[in-house]
């Protein structure tokens, strides 16, 4: 069956038969399901022909009008939109010649313009007041005058510049919002006005976005969030204009063959678990055009059942995005900046997801946290329900989010443990595919949130979003030279070289794998992954367990990281921690009169070495305080292990890098090495109240009792002489297999991939 | 009259006549008023002889009992106390042999013990349940057993070690709390139990504190917060035991001559404006024993009218403390850590201040922010009033807080400007006396809070309070080598040497002076100070004006700093800023492959030089972002000016110093130099919402039109060609004097010490 090939001939309105060649278990699988939606295009575009009919419908307008004054937070959202629109009405309309980059004057002006048009268009529908429509008309006319005169944006920063903005992406976002505004005032305009706008502005812009250059065409057809913005914006203006051709291109790609386009993106960019391959930060950004365009499709071509498509992948993706957060803050993974549930894109996603599946009542819990709604059918539906539906509070749970269109390209593991409140521990384990252009070389990296804080950190991105003096508001060059490199992550770097030698093309061919995971126990949650391609002839296995036991005040992390090679390598293994260093048992020298970088390339040039140490004892401990808790890493070293304390900021001529600290283990020239570490949150600290409790870790000793091809066995001893044994299998994973292992003078019998227990005293 | 000497003979119960030698206008002035209270001691100690009668009285107990269930936050405070007491009742009583330093086991244990005794004692009174009293009794008996066996605490860190704690201070705090507990269970004990406790514990401890060694005696009689804790604790146990002798020593010093003791502290440690000479952080700490002991005195010797003493200096001091904060966080000045209104000491102060002057209804506003009360007469009075009294919200206002017992030793200026909310600007200007052992060499330094954040910072203290591995929880040695030094502050350092060569004895002989100030205008608030002793043959004048004008989105700061000498000096003038550097117009080189310290001593050894720059243009600008706002320093330099970007953390072998950034002007080898700078908050930044507004300063140019002995004239021009003229007088200050100055081809006429106006275009 693996090689079975099926050919399906589809007859469509596009006018020619499409041949689908499908291989089972590869990326084009499940095309049969996909084809159903493809056939669905036979329906009329915008069957009703009425306006508005993108996000807001005539029915939605009535409901909003009838609801005003009833739902305080929805009213607030309407009033915020009204305030934007009213301020716009009282200001001069300025449509400047494009000049600046992100955050610069013309950039922000054009951005405000589309927000203003969107706000005024919506307010026109809600209030019926023609001055709002007139404002949108006037501004659109100015754009219709300007647009035909524009060449490419003068900035040379992007490989695909827009005309209004420095990058094409932002032109798409402009069209996305403006399509919504145009839809709202469509019936207000006479036909010559519409003809003018469509001829001079919308059609040329749609053409520019989808086919303005080979590079633009490539973006339009690309499996990437830029492709989503491009297809969504072109599709949306297509629906408003009743332009079937544009809609088909948006849905099925330039060639309308479904090898690209929005539908294909749904197949490829999300895993079966609704994980978006670029990672949570871009999942948040992409969910915006995905959900909005899907709602537009639903309103105009309900027969496509877009929200049911691929086992409701979009609804699943919204839920997955919600899970990829700690206290409402989206995880830092790959390129990422600070974003939380209150961003408008997540407001859009939550409202639209709820409207299209009101069974997910936990979305109402997010909505009440957001205290904000889209002024649309979805927004009013959500706001209403919030007042009448009894909803479940959002529950975070440990989850494995498979990556890859077929879910077979590794996964992101998320373990939650401890008290179910804002201080709960959350550990992420990244064993995914590369994640396209925003991916980092961070195979088997972990991050840890605890006590309400980001404790073991991922740098995220080097970018000052929309601050023009900082690299035009775009990614700084240090994003590549630092943030993306392996050494910037809580994982092992081999021979001072990043995974796949930092080559995205090679990295994109591979992915890490999950060996096993089990989140079913109250005592231990465990995940194990491997990476065998990132370094030539080096195999890496990492098994991370989160333990909850009365011996410890909070959950602790046991981390076994095995490196096996047939040649010798130097291994660097940092833990980037946030907080203030308190104590360590190593003998270290802190450099007081001179700092130098750790290396010259692959991210090493950005690390100041603050201190270097050795430890005569095998068990090394390093303690810091962050927020109200102390944290100790206890790790097993030997006489060759070097310990480094580093701080980012070297090799940074333009002050782009934040200063962050790491405690790093360096194991020089080994063929095999297994790092065993325990991270324990402990005690309590309150500077304001002057309370200090348990600033010492309860971990006394780590022993690696066995470490071979079959399994690794780790014994942890506490200061109170409690001992715990963790045995983690290293191969032949099978959750049902029985094992009997003799270790430490006793025979341990267990079923499955691991064993964990407290040893009797 | 200046040399007039009066001798007053006072007859007191102490049994011998006291001779008061008073010089007018020196530190012993106003002793006539003081003597009134001195005479008052003739009243009986604890007239009623009833218990409890320190903080809690029989009447207070009744009121609390009658109020339970009525005031949610007061109930919460009772329940918190009850939880501490109940937990204590169910735990083993452990009174360990003293061993550890701050934050260590025995330190925290003894601290918890006194909190537990205080809680249980209070709960005994409220509930009448004898198990609470029994718990206190048992624990006290254990202390009575242990105490006679104790020598000095084994830690060698303090010059005045305690017996229970590493420093005597903490023994005083122990006695302070335990006296309250003892008072609560006094009537529960039989006389032999009391005799045992007093003989073996309380009297020896009071003796040890007041006279255990020459050093202890010195502390007891010292004008310092340690002296306050010592006298308050001894006085309080004296009142409980009805020991007049101890009370008299506490009130009037070891020799009962009122040359020292609590009353004398009220004369000396506070200025007439209620400013405490060690600064706001220690004002917060000292206010605790001051207010509590004052309430105890009031309850036992109401005829002393302690709260009216010295124009109600204690009530004034509470109000002053409240004003020394930004968004509830106490200012960082001198040695200081993070403390806010919610600390228990400020809860004590607010409740007691309100109880003793219910007219200050704004204290209720603080109380509702604290959501916490002392379980005492004062606490219930405040909690009740909060529910029935219409209170004014706390208003912050610009204020000059004079330093020195007579208010003639300089002052701390506080300017508030802009929108009256959490984003309001607050600028502090420090021209005070040294501030005893916790003072810094920071003459004429400023700090700025804005937009809800600490923007131009003062480092505060290098201390990890109660974290034993960090210098025993006490001040680290870098507190002196870094935090106290002049270069650590936003002021001018001359020749890389701190004020007064870092000699506290010399520094304590002098103080800065305020030349003039005016906070009366909506347009400009101005303060001008001078310091003529910090450096030999160097005169320093600094004039800082906060301008509010429609040209600027937020208030801006104009800063004129004049240095005059007859010999050449190198001047370093840093602005410590919090946030991320965005842009500058200087040509700078950032060191990417090696960092070195700026110097080798006087704090310079702790500064890594990250970048060095020059500017061919006279107007230098440096922009950063913090929170939601951008900030630009615009400063006037010349071709000799060097610009340094520094980061703290060099010369710090034990990771004690936080990494903080400065933009520094260095003016080499000048006899005279005037720094003119403008600090402008501008624009808006929201990474989450991706909004950027006005990341460029509106300041285009600064010109120093004139700068001479008489006055300095500064012209500020904006990018929109608005111009402003500030003329600041440099001598002969007189708010009523008329001036006519020809400047920039026009004659400016004004009355007073300064002129400010927008120039017509």
Short mmCIF file of C-alpha atoms in Angstrom, two decimals, chain A residues 43-219:
data_model
loop_
_atom_site.label_atom_id
_atom_site.label_comp_id
_atom_site.label_asym_id
_atom_site.label_seq_id
_atom_site.Cartn_x
_atom_site.Cartn_y
_atom_site.Cartn_z
CA UNK A 43 -21.38 27.24 -6.32
CA UNK A 44 -21.89 30.86 -7.15
CA UNK A 45 -19.53 33.39 -5.63
CA UNK A 46 -21.43 35.48 -3.09
CA UNK A 47 -24.72 33.85 -3.89
CA UNK A 48 -26.70 36.72 -2.44
CA UNK A 49 -24.67 39.45 -4.08
CA UNK A 50 -25.56 41.53 -1.06
CA UNK A 51 -23.25 43.76 1.00
CA UNK A 52 -21.83 43.68 3.52
CA UNK A 53 -21.12 40.01 3.40
CA UNK A 54 -17.49 39.48 4.40
CA UNK A 55 -17.18 39.55 8.20
CA UNK A 56 -20.22 41.65 8.85
CA UNK A 57 -23.55 40.67 7.30
CA UNK A 58 -26.90 42.40 7.10
CA UNK A 59 -28.17 40.02 9.75
CA UNK A 60 -25.13 40.79 11.95
CA UNK A 61 -25.74 44.51 11.60
CA UNK A 62 -29.31 44.05 12.83
CA UNK A 63 -28.16 42.01 15.78
CA UNK A 64 -25.53 44.52 16.75
CA UNK A 65 -27.99 47.39 16.48
CA UNK A 66 -30.46 45.53 18.66
CA UNK A 67 -27.75 44.71 21.21
CA UNK A 68 -26.23 48.14 21.76
CA UNK A 69 -26.32 49.09 25.39
CA UNK A 70 -26.76 45.53 26.55
CA UNK A 71 -23.22 44.15 26.72
CA UNK A 72 -20.72 46.49 28.31
CA UNK A 73 -17.58 45.05 26.78
CA UNK A 74 -19.13 44.77 23.34
CA UNK A 75 -20.27 48.38 23.68
CA UNK A 76 -16.73 49.28 24.60
CA UNK A 77 -15.45 47.63 21.43
CA UNK A 78 -18.04 49.51 19.36
CA UNK A 79 -17.10 52.74 21.08
CA UNK A 80 -13.42 52.18 20.46
CA UNK A 81 -14.15 51.67 16.78
CA UNK A 82 -16.41 54.70 16.79
CA UNK A 83 -13.69 56.78 18.44
CA UNK A 84 -11.24 55.80 15.71
CA UNK A 85 -13.80 56.58 13.02
CA UNK A 86 -14.87 59.89 14.58
CA UNK A 87 -11.31 61.03 15.03
CA UNK A 88 -10.68 60.14 11.40
CA UNK A 89 -13.71 62.11 10.26
CA UNK A 90 -12.39 65.17 12.04
CA UNK A 91 -8.91 64.91 10.59
CA UNK A 92 -7.49 65.74 7.24
CA UNK A 93 -7.25 62.73 4.95
CA UNK A 94 -3.59 62.20 4.19
CA UNK A 95 -2.40 59.53 1.82
CA UNK A 96 1.33 60.15 1.70
CA UNK A 97 3.82 59.02 -0.89
CA UNK A 98 5.31 55.83 0.57
CA UNK A 99 8.73 56.44 2.02
CA UNK A 100 9.38 55.00 5.50
CA UNK A 101 9.93 51.55 6.87
CA UNK A 102 8.19 49.90 9.83
CA UNK A 103 7.23 52.40 12.50
CA UNK A 104 8.14 55.34 10.27
CA UNK A 105 5.72 58.08 9.35
CA UNK A 106 4.30 56.88 6.05
CA UNK A 107 4.23 53.29 7.27
CA UNK A 108 2.20 54.16 10.33
CA UNK A 109 0.02 56.59 8.37
CA UNK A 110 -1.01 54.01 5.79
CA UNK A 111 -1.58 51.52 8.57
CA UNK A 112 -3.78 53.97 10.44
CA UNK A 113 -5.60 54.72 7.21
CA UNK A 114 -6.73 51.12 6.79
CA UNK A 115 -7.73 50.89 10.42
CA UNK A 116 -9.69 54.11 10.00
CA UNK A 117 -11.41 52.88 6.86
CA UNK A 118 -12.28 49.62 8.55
CA UNK A 119 -13.63 51.47 11.58
CA UNK A 120 -15.60 54.00 9.52
CA UNK A 121 -16.97 51.32 7.20
CA UNK A 122 -18.19 49.30 10.16
CA UNK A 123 -19.64 52.37 11.86
CA UNK A 124 -21.47 53.24 8.66
CA UNK A 125 -23.19 49.88 8.82
CA UNK A 126 -23.96 50.11 12.52
CA UNK A 127 -25.13 53.72 12.60
CA UNK A 128 -26.32 54.23 9.04
CA UNK A 129 -24.66 57.63 9.08
CA UNK A 130 -23.45 58.48 5.61
CA UNK A 131 -20.54 60.62 6.80
CA UNK A 132 -18.71 57.44 7.73
CA UNK A 133 -19.21 56.00 4.27
CA UNK A 134 -18.25 59.30 2.73
CA UNK A 135 -15.00 59.30 4.66
CA UNK A 136 -14.12 55.83 3.38
CA UNK A 137 -15.07 56.84 -0.15
CA UNK A 138 -12.90 59.93 -0.05
CA UNK A 139 -9.92 58.09 1.32
CA UNK A 140 -10.31 55.28 -1.20
CA UNK A 141 -10.48 57.83 -4.01
CA UNK A 142 -7.17 59.28 -2.82
CA UNK A 143 -5.66 55.82 -2.89
CA UNK A 144 -7.15 55.24 -6.34
CA UNK A 145 -5.36 58.40 -7.46
CA UNK A 146 -2.08 57.51 -5.85
CA UNK A 147 -1.85 53.84 -6.55
CA UNK A 148 -1.43 53.95 -10.34
CA UNK A 149 1.50 56.35 -9.88
CA UNK A 150 3.41 54.10 -7.50
CA UNK A 151 6.45 52.07 -8.30
CA UNK A 152 7.98 49.76 -5.78
CA UNK A 153 8.50 51.15 -2.27
CA UNK A 154 11.88 52.92 -2.09
CA UNK A 155 13.18 50.80 0.80
CA UNK A 156 15.53 48.10 -0.33
CA UNK A 157 15.12 46.04 2.82
CA UNK A 158 12.70 43.42 1.52
CA UNK A 159 13.18 41.02 -1.36
CA UNK A 160 9.51 41.46 -2.09
CA UNK A 161 8.78 45.15 -1.55
CA UNK A 162 5.23 46.39 -1.63
CA UNK A 163 4.10 49.62 -3.24
CA UNK A 164 2.54 51.24 -0.18
CA UNK A 165 4.78 49.53 2.35
CA UNK A 166 8.37 48.38 2.44
CA UNK A 167 7.28 44.76 2.17
CA UNK A 168 4.50 43.19 0.14
CA UNK A 169 3.08 41.59 3.27
CA UNK A 170 1.92 44.93 4.57
CA UNK A 171 0.24 45.77 1.26
CA UNK A 172 -1.70 42.54 1.71
CA UNK A 173 -2.71 43.55 5.22
CA UNK A 174 -3.79 46.91 3.82
CA UNK A 175 -5.99 45.22 1.21
CA UNK A 176 -7.34 42.78 3.80
CA UNK A 177 -8.70 45.63 5.95
CA UNK A 178 -9.71 47.77 3.04
CA UNK A 179 -11.71 44.95 1.49
CA UNK A 180 -13.72 44.85 4.72
CA UNK A 181 -14.26 48.61 4.54
CA UNK A 182 -15.16 48.52 0.85
CA UNK A 183 -17.67 45.76 1.53
CA UNK A 184 -19.30 47.94 4.17
CA UNK A 185 -19.76 50.95 1.90
CA UNK A 186 -20.26 49.04 -1.35
CA UNK A 187 -23.94 49.89 -1.61
CA UNK A 188 -23.22 53.53 -0.77
CA UNK A 189 -21.13 53.98 -3.90
CA UNK A 190 -22.49 54.54 -7.35
CA UNK A 191 -21.30 52.32 -10.13
CA UNK A 192 -18.85 54.78 -11.64
CA UNK A 193 -17.21 55.24 -8.24
CA UNK A 194 -16.93 51.49 -7.88
CA UNK A 195 -15.58 51.14 -11.38
CA UNK A 196 -12.95 53.78 -10.66
CA UNK A 197 -11.88 52.13 -7.41
CA UNK A 198 -11.77 48.66 -8.84
CA UNK A 199 -10.00 49.70 -12.01
CA UNK A 200 -7.37 51.93 -10.43
CA UNK A 201 -6.92 50.42 -7.03
CA UNK A 202 -8.31 47.02 -6.18
CA UNK A 203 -7.71 45.05 -9.36
CA UNK A 204 -4.21 46.43 -9.91
CA UNK A 205 -3.39 45.74 -6.31
CA UNK A 206 -4.76 42.21 -6.44
CA UNK A 207 -2.79 41.68 -9.63
CA UNK A 208 0.35 43.15 -8.05
CA UNK A 209 0.03 40.93 -5.00
CA UNK A 210 -0.71 37.76 -6.88
CA UNK A 211 1.39 38.28 -9.96
CA UNK A 212 3.24 41.61 -9.84
CA UNK A 213 6.58 39.89 -10.24
CA UNK A 214 7.87 36.35 -10.16
CA UNK A 215 8.77 36.91 -6.51
CA UNK A 216 5.28 38.18 -5.69
CA UNK A 217 3.76 35.26 -7.49
CA UNK A 218 5.96 32.95 -5.49
CA UNK A 219 4.79 34.51 -2.24
#
